[in-house]
Coordinates of C-alpha atoms and ligand atoms in Angstrom, one line a residue:
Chain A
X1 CA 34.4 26.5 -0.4
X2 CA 33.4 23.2 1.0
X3 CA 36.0 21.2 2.4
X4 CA 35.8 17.5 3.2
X5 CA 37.9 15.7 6.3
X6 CA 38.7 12.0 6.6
X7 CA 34.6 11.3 5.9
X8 CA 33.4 7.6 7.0
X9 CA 30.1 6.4 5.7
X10 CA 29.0 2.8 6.3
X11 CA 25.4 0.9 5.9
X12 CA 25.1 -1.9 8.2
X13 CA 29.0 -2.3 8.7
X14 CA 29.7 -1.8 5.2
X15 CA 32.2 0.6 4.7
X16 CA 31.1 2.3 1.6
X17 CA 33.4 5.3 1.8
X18 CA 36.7 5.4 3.7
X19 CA 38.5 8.3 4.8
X20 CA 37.8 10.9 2.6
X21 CA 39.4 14.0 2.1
X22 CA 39.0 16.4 -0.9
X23 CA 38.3 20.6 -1.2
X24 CA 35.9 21.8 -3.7
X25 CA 36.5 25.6 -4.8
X26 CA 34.1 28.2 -5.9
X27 CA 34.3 28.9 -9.6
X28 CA 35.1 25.6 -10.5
X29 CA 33.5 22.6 -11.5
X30 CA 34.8 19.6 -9.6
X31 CA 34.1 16.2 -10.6
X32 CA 33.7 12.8 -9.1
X33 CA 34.7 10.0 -11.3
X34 CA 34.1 6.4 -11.0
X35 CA 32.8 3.3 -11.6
X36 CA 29.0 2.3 -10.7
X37 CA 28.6 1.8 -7.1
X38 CA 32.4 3.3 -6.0
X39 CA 30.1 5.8 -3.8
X40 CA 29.7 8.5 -5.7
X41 CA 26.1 9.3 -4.8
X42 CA 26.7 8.5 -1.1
X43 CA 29.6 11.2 -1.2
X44 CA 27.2 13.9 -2.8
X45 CA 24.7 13.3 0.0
X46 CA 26.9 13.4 2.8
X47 CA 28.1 16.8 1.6
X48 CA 24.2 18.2 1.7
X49 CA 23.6 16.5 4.6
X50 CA 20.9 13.6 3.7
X51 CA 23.3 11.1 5.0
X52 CA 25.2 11.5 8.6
X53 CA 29.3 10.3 8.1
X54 CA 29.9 7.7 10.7
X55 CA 33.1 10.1 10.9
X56 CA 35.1 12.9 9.6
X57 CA 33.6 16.9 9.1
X58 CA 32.3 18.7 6.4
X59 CA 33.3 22.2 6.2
X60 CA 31.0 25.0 4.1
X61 CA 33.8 27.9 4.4
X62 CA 34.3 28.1 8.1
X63 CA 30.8 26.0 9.3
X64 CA 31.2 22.7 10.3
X65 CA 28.3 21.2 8.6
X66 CA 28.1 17.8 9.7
X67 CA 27.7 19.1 13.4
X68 CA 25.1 21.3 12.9
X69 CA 21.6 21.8 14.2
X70 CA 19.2 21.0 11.5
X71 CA 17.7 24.4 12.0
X72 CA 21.0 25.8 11.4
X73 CA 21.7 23.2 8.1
X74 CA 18.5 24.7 6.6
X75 CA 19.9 28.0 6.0
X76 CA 22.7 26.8 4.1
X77 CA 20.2 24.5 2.0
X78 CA 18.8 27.1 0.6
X79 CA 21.7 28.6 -0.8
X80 CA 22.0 24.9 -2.2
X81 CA 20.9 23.6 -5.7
X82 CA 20.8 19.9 -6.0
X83 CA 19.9 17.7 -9.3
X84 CA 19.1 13.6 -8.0
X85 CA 20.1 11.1 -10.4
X86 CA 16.7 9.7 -10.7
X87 CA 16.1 14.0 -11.3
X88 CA 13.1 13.2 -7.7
X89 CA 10.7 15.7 -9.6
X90 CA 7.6 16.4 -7.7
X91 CA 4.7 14.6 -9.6
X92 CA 1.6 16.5 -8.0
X93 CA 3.6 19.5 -10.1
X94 CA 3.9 20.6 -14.1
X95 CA 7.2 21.1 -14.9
X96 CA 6.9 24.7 -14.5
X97 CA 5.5 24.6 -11.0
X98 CA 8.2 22.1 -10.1
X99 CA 10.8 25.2 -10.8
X100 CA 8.4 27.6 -9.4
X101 CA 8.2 25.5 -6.1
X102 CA 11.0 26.4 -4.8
X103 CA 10.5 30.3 -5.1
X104 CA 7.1 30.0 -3.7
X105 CA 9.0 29.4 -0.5
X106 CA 11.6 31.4 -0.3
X107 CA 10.9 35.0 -2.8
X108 CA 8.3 37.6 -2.3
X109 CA 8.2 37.5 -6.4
X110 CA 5.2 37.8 -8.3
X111 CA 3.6 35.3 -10.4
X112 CA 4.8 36.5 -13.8
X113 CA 7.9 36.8 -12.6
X114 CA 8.3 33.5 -10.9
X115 CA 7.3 32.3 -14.4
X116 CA 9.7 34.4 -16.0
X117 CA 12.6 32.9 -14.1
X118 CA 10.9 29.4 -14.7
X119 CA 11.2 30.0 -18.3
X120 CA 14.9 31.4 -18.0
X121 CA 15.9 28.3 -16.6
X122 CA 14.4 26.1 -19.0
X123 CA 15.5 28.1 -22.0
X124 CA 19.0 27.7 -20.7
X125 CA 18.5 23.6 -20.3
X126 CA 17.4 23.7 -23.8
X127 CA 13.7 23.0 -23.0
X128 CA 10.8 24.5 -23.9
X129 CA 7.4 24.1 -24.7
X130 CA 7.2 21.8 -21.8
X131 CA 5.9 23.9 -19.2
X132 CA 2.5 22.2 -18.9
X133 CA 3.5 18.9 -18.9
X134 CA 3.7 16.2 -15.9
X135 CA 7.3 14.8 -15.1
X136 CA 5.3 11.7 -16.1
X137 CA 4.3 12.6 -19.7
X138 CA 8.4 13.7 -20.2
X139 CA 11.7 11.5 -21.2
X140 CA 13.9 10.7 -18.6
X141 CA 16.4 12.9 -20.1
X142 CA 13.9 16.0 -20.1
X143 CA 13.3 15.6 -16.5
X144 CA 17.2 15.5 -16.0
X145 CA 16.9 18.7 -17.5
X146 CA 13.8 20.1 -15.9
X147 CA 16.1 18.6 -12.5
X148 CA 19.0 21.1 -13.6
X149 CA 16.6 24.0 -14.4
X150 CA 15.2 23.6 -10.8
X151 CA 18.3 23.5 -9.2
X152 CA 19.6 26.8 -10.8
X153 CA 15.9 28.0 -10.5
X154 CA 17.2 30.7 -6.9
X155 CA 21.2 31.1 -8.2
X156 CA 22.5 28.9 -5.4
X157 CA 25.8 29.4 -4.1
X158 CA 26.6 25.5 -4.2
X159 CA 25.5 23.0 -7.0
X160 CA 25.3 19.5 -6.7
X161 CA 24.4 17.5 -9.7
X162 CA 24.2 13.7 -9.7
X163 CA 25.2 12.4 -13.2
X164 CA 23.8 15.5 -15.1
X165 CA 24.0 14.2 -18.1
X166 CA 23.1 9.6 -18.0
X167 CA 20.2 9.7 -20.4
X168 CA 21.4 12.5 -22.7
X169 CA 22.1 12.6 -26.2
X170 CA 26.0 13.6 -27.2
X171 CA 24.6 16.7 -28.3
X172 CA 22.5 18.0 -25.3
X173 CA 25.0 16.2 -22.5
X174 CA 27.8 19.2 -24.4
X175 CA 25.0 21.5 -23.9
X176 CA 24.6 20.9 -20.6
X177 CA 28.4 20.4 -19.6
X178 CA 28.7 23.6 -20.6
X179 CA 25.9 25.1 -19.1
X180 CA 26.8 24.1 -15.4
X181 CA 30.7 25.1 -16.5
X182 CA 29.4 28.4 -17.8
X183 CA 26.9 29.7 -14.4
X184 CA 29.8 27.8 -12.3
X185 CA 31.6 30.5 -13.1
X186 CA 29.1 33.3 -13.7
X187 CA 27.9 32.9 -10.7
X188 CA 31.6 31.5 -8.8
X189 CA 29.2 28.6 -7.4
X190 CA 30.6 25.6 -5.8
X191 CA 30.2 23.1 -8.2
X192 CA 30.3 19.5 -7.3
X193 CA 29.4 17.2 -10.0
X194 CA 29.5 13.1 -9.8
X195 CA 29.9 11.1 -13.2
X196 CA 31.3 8.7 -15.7
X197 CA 31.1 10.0 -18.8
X198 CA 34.8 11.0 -20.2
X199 CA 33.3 13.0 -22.4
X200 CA 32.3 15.7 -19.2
X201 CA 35.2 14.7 -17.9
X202 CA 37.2 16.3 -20.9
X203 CA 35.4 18.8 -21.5
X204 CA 34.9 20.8 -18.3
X205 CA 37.4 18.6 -15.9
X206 CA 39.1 21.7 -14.2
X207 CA 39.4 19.7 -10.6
X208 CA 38.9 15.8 -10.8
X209 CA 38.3 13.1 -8.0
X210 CA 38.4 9.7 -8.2
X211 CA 36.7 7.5 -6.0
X212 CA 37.9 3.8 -5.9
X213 CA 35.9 1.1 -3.8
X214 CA 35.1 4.1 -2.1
X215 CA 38.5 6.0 -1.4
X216 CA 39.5 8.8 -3.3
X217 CA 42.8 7.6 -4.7
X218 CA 43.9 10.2 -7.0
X219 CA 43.3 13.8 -7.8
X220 CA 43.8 16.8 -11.0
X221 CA 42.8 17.9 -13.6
X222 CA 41.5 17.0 -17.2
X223 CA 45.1 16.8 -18.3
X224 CA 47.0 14.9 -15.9
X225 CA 44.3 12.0 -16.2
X226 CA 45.8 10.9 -19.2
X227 CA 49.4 10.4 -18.3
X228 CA 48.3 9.3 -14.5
X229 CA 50.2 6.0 -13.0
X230 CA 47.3 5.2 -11.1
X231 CA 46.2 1.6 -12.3
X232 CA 42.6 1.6 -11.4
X233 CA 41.9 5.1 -13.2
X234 CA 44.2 3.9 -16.5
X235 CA 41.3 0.9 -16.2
X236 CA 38.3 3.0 -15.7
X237 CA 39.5 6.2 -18.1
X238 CA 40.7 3.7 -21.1
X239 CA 37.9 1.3 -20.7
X240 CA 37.2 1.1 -24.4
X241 CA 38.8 0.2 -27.9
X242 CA 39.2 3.6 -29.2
X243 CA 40.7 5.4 -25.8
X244 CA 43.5 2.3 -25.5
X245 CA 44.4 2.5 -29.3
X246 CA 45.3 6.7 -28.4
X247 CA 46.7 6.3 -25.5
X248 CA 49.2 3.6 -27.0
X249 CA 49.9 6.4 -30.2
X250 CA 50.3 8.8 -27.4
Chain B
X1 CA 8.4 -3.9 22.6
X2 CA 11.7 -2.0 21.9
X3 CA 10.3 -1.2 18.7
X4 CA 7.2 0.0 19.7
X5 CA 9.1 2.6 21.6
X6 CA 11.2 3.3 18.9
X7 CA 8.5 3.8 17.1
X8 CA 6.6 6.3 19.4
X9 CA 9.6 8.3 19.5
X10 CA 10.1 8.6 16.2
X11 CA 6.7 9.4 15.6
X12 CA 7.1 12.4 18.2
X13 CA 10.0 13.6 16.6
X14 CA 8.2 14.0 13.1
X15 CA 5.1 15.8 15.1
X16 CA 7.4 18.2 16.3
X17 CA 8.6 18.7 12.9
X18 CA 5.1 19.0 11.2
X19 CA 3.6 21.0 14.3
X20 CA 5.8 24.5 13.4
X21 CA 4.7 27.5 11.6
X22 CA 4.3 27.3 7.9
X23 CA 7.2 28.8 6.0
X24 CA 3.9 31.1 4.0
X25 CA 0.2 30.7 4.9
X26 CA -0.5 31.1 1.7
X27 CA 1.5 27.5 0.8
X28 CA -0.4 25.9 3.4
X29 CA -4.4 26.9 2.4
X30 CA -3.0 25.9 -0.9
X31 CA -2.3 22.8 0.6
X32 CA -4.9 22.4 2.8
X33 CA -8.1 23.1 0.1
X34 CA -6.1 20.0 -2.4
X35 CA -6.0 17.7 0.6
X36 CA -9.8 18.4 2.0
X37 CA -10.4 17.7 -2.1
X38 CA -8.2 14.2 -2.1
X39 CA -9.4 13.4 1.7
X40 CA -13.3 14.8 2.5
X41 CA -14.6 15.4 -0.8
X42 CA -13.8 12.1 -2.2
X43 CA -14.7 10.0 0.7
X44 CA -18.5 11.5 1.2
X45 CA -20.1 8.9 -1.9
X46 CA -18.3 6.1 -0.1
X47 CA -19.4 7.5 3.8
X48 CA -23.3 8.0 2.1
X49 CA -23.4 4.3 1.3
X50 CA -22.6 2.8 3.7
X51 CA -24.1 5.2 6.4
X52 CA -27.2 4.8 4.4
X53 CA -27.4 1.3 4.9
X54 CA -26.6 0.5 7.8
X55 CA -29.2 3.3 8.9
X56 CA -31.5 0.7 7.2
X57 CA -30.3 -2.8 8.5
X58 CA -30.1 -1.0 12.0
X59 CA -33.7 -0.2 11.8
X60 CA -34.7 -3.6 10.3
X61 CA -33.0 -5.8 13.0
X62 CA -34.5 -3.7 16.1
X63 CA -38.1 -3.7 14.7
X64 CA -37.5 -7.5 13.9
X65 CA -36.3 -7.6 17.8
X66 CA -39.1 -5.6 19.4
X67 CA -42.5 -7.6 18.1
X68 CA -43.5 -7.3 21.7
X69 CA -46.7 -5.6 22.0
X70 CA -45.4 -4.0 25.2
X71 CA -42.7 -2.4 24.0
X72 CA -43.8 0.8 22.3
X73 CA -42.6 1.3 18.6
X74 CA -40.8 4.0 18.8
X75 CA -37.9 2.8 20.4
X76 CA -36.9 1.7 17.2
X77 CA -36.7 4.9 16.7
X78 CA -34.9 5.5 19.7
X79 CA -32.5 2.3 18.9
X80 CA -31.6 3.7 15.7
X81 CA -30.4 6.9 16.5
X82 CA -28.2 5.4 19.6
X83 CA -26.4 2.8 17.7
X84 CA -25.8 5.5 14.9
X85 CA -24.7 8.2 17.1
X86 CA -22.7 6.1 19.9
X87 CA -20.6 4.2 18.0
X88 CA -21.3 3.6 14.4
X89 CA -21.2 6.9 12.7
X90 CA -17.6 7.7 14.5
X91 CA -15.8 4.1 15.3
X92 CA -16.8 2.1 12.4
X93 CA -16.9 4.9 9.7
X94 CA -13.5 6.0 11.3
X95 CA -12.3 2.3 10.4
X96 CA -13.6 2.5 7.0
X97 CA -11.7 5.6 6.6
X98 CA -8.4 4.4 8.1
X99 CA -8.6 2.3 5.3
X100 CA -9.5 5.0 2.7
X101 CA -8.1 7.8 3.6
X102 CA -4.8 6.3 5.7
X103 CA -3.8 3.9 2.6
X104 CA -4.0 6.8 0.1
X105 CA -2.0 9.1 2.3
X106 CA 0.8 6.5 3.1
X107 CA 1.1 6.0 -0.4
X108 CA 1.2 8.8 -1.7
X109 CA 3.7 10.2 1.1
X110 CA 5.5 7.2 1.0
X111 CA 6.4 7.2 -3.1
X112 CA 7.6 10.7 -2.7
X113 CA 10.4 9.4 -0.1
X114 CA 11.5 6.4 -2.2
X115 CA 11.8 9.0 -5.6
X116 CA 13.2 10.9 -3.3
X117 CA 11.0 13.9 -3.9
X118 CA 11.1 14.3 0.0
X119 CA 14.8 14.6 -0.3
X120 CA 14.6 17.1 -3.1
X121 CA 12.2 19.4 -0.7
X122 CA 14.9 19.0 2.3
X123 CA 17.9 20.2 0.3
X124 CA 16.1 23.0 -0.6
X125 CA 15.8 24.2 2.7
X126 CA 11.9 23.3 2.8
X127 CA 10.6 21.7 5.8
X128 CA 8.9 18.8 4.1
X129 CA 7.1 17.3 7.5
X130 CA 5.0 20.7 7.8
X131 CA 4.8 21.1 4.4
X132 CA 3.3 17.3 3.5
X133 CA 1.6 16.3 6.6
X134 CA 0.3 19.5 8.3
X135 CA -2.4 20.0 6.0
X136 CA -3.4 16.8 5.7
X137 CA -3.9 16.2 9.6
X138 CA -5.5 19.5 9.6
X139 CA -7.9 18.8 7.1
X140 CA -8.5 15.5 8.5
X141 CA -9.0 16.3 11.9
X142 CA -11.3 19.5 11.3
X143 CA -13.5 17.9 8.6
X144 CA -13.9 14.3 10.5
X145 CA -16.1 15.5 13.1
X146 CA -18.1 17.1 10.2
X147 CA -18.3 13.6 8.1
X148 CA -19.5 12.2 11.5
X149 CA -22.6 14.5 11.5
X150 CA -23.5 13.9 8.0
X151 CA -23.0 10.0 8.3
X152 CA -25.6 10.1 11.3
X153 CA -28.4 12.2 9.4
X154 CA -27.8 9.9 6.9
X155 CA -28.2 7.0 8.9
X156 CA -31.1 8.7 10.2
X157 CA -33.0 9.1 6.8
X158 CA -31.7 5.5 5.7
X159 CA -33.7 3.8 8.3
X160 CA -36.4 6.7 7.6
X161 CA -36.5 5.2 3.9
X162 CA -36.7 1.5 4.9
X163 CA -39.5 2.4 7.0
X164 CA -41.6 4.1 4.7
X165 CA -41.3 1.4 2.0
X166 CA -41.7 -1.7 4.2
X167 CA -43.7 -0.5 6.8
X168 CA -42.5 -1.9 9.7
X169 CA -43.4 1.1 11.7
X170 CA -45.5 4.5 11.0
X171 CA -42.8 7.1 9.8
X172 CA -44.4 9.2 12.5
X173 CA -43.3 6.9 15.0
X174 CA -39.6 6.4 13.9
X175 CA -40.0 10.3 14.2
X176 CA -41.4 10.3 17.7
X177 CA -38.5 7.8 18.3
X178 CA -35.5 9.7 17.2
X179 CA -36.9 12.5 19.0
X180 CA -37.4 11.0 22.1
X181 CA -35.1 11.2 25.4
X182 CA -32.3 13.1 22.6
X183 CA -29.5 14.1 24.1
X184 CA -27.1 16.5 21.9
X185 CA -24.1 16.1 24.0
X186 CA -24.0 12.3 22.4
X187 CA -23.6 14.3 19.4
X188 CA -20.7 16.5 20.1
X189 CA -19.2 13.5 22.4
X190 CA -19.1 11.9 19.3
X191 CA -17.9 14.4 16.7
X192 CA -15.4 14.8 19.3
X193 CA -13.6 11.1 19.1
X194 CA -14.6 11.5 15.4
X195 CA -11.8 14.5 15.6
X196 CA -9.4 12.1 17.5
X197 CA -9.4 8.8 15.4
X198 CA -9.1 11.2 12.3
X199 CA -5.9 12.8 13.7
X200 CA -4.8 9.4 13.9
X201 CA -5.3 8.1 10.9
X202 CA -3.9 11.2 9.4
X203 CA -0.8 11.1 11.5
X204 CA 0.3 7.6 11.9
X205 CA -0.3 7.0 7.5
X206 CA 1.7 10.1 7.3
X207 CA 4.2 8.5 9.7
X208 CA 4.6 5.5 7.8
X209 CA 4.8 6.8 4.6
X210 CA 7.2 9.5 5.5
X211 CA 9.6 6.3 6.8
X212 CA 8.7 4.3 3.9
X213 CA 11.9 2.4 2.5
X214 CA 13.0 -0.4 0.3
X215 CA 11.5 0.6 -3.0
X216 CA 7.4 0.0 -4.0
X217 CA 7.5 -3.5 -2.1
X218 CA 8.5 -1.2 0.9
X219 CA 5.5 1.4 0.5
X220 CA 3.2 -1.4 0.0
X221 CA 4.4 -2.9 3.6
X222 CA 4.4 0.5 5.3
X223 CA 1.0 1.7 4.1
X224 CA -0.4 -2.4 5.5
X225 CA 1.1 -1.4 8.9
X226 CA -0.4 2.3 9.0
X227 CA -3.7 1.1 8.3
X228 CA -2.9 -1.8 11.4
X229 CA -1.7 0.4 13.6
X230 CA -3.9 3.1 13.3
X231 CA -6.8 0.8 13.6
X232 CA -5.8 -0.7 16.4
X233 CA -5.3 2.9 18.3
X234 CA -9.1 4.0 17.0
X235 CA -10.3 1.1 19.1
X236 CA -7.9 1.7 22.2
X237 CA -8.6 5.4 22.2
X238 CA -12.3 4.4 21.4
X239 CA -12.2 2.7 24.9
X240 CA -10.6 5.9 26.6
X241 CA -12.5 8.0 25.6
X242 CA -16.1 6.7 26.2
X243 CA -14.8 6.1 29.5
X244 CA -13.6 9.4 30.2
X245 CA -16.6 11.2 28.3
X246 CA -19.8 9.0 29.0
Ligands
ATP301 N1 20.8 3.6 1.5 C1 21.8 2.7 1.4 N2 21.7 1.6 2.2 C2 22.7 0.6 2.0 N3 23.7 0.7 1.1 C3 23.8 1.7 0.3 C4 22.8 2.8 0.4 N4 23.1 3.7 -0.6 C5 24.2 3.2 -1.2 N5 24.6 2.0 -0.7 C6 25.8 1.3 -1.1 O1 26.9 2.1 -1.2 C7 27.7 1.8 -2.3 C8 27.9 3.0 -3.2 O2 26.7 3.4 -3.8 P1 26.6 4.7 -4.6 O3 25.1 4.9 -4.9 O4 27.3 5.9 -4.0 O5 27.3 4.4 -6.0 P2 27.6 5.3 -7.2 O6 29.1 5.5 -7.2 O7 26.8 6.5 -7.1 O8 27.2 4.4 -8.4 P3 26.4 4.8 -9.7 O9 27.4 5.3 -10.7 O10 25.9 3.4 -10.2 O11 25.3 5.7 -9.4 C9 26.9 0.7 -3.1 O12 27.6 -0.5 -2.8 C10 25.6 0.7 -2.4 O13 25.2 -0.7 -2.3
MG302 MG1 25.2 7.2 -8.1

């Protein structure tokens, strides 16, 4: 579990997120809704630890995280997966050593079966018959998925994933909706997941946030959204045409 | 000024970071044979050339200087081999290679952290100092004494070729000359600051690009003041050192 208390973050004495407070659960996928530059992606990486709060704790079960030594932050990490919006594959690698990479470090596994794994992964992100190939020489929406493959590549115990699915087709952004949903609770990982597509949001929407200018200012699930009083999320969750027309028919 | 210190701490900081045991030797001679590849391999055509002529012009300018009849030929021999050994083959080829070798591994280090590749490597528990930057200083500072060495023999048979095909002097005497008075501790006394200015270069570009920030504008700016800075040091610690050593 990874719980979040009354988190500041500023840049330059901007306040980008204000007191924050939220609990993510293993076994569930939570999501982070809201618009473009609410603070979504400044949330995520105060939870791993790439940004420092200006305030407030974050909890990994009973670990203060934000106070830690790095030393000590590293042993979670590797229990972490995390996919970057911009997917930050490593282009010295193929896509296959990009998955491997990470097992290199921390498994005594052999070569064939570091590949095995690799190929596990990528089955389940519904790519193959990439291996070989440079995160250049792929779409932005393979490397998203070559991103997800790597961060499932050692079975973390927390996932983070940055707007899994911007870039992806209808089709494959189901797919992988229901891929995180699925090992999330395989595997009962913590899953934190920021995005704005309403489509995720339907789908696999067990435990919603919603980030406003950034303060969370309303919380649940996939089927209190739609009968919430909460003006700014009626705006952002019945942004177009076809949502308003249902809404009004109820 | 405050920056400066700033800066020096900083750059402490990441040392201590790069400076631990690798999480598997086995990563790190992976690492370490791609970088001598990308850093030593690739810079010996460019080290060649220029060693080779300035072994040349060296040996053109003292013979022009010494038409003397009383001064005996073979200190052009003797001239030759000092100006290569003292200073050129390790100060200026180390300032050639700041630029080489320093913009290429600022770059390189510093588009990772903007893609945040760097970032990626953290979260997964991967100390990305060692993993990045210890090989490369390694290589750097282990292989720079050896491109020191070759530049100087190089040197050596550049002004050896001018010789033979103008004839300013007998080969024989250029021979007698380089032999002359030869001290080998100039050699390792230079092989030696050849070891320091590479550590240098290595560290301060890897320094800069690991801080790198505001997007490709920003990595072009850091890798300018990594190849500034670490100039500048080469020529400070060139000072130290040839006072402490000589
Ligand atoms: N490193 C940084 N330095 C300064 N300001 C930043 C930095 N990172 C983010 N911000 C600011 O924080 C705010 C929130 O940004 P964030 O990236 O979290 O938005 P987001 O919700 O993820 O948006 P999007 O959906 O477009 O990705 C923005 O106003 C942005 O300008
Ligand atoms: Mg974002």
């Amino acid at each position: 579990m990874i719980k979040v208390q009354n988190l500041y973050k500023e840049f330059d004495g901007r306040n980008v997120l204000n007191n924050i407070n939220i609990e993510f659960k293993p076994g569930e996928c939570s999501l982070i809704i809201g618009a473009s530059g609410s603070g979504k992606t400044v949330l995520l990486k105060n939870l791993v630890g790439l940004y420092e709060p200006e305030k407030g704790d974050i909890w990994y079960d009973n670990n203060n995280f934000t106070r830690m030594p790095l030393s000590q932050k590293k042993i979670f990490r590797k229990e972490m997966g995390m996919l970057f919006q911009q997917s930050a594959l490593f282009d010295f690698a193929t896509v296959e050593e990009n998955i491997i990479f990470p097992m290199n470090f921390f498994t005594d596994w052999s070569l064939e079966e570091k590949l095995e794994r690799a190929n596990f992964c990528l089955k389940r992100v519904n790519l193959e018959n990439a291996n070989k190939l440079y995160p250049s020489q792929i779409s932005g929406g393979m490397q998203k998925r070559v991103g997800i493959a790597r961060a499932i590549a050692l079975n973390p115990k927390y996932l983070f994933c940055d707007e899994p699915n911007s870039g992806l087709d209808p089709t494959t952004s189901i797919v992988i909706d229901h891929l995180i949903k699925e090992i999330t609770q395989e595997y009962n990982i913590t899953t934190v997941i920021n995005t704005h597509d309403m489509n995720s949001v339907m789908e696999i929407g067990e435990h919603i946030g919603f980030i406003h200018k950034g303060e969370l200012i309303w919380q649940g699930n996939n089927k209190e959204i739609m009968d919430s009083e909460c003006q700014p999320l009626n705006d952002f969750v019945f942004a177009n045409n076809l949502a308003r027309q249902l809404k009004k028919r109820g | 000024m405050k920056k400066l210190f700033d800066i020096a701490g900083d750059y402490f900081l990441l040392m201590l970071r790069v400076f631990r045991k690798p999480e598997k030797w086995s990563i790190f001679w992976k690492q370490f044979w791609t970088e001598s590849n990308k850093l030593v391999i690739d810079s010996l055509v460019i080290v060649s050339i220029i060693s080779l002529s300035v072994g040349a012009v060296i040996v053109i300018q003292t013979a022009s200087n010494l038409e003397s009849p009383f001064i005996p030929k073979l200190y052009v021999g003797v001239m030759a081999r000092e100006s290569l050994v003292l200073e050129f083959c390790s100060t200026m080829i180390a300032l050639m290679l700041a630029g080489k070798i320093g913009s290429n591994i600022s770059s390189e280090i510093g588009s990772m952290r903007i893609t945040e590749q760097i970032d990626a490597m953290e979260i997964m528990g991967v100390n990305s100092a060692n993993f990045l930057i210890l090989p490369k200083i390694c290589v750097a500072t282990f292989f720079g004494p050896f491109l020191m060495l070759m530049s100087f023999f190089i040197g050596l048979i550049g002004g050896g070729l001018i010789i033979s095909v103008t004839g300013i002097i007998t080969l024989a005497q250029y021979v007698e000359g380089l032999r002359f008075a030869f001290k080998a501790y100039y050699i390792f006394y230079s092989m030696f600051k050849m070891g320091v200015f590479c550590f240098i270069i290595a560290s301060i570009s890897s320094y800069f690009g690991y801080n790198a920030k505001g997007g490709s504008l920003g990595v072009g700016k850091f890798s300018t003041q990594a190849i500034v800075i670490s100039s500048t040091l080469i020529l400070i610690f060139d000072l130290i050192l040839t006072k402490l050593l000589l």
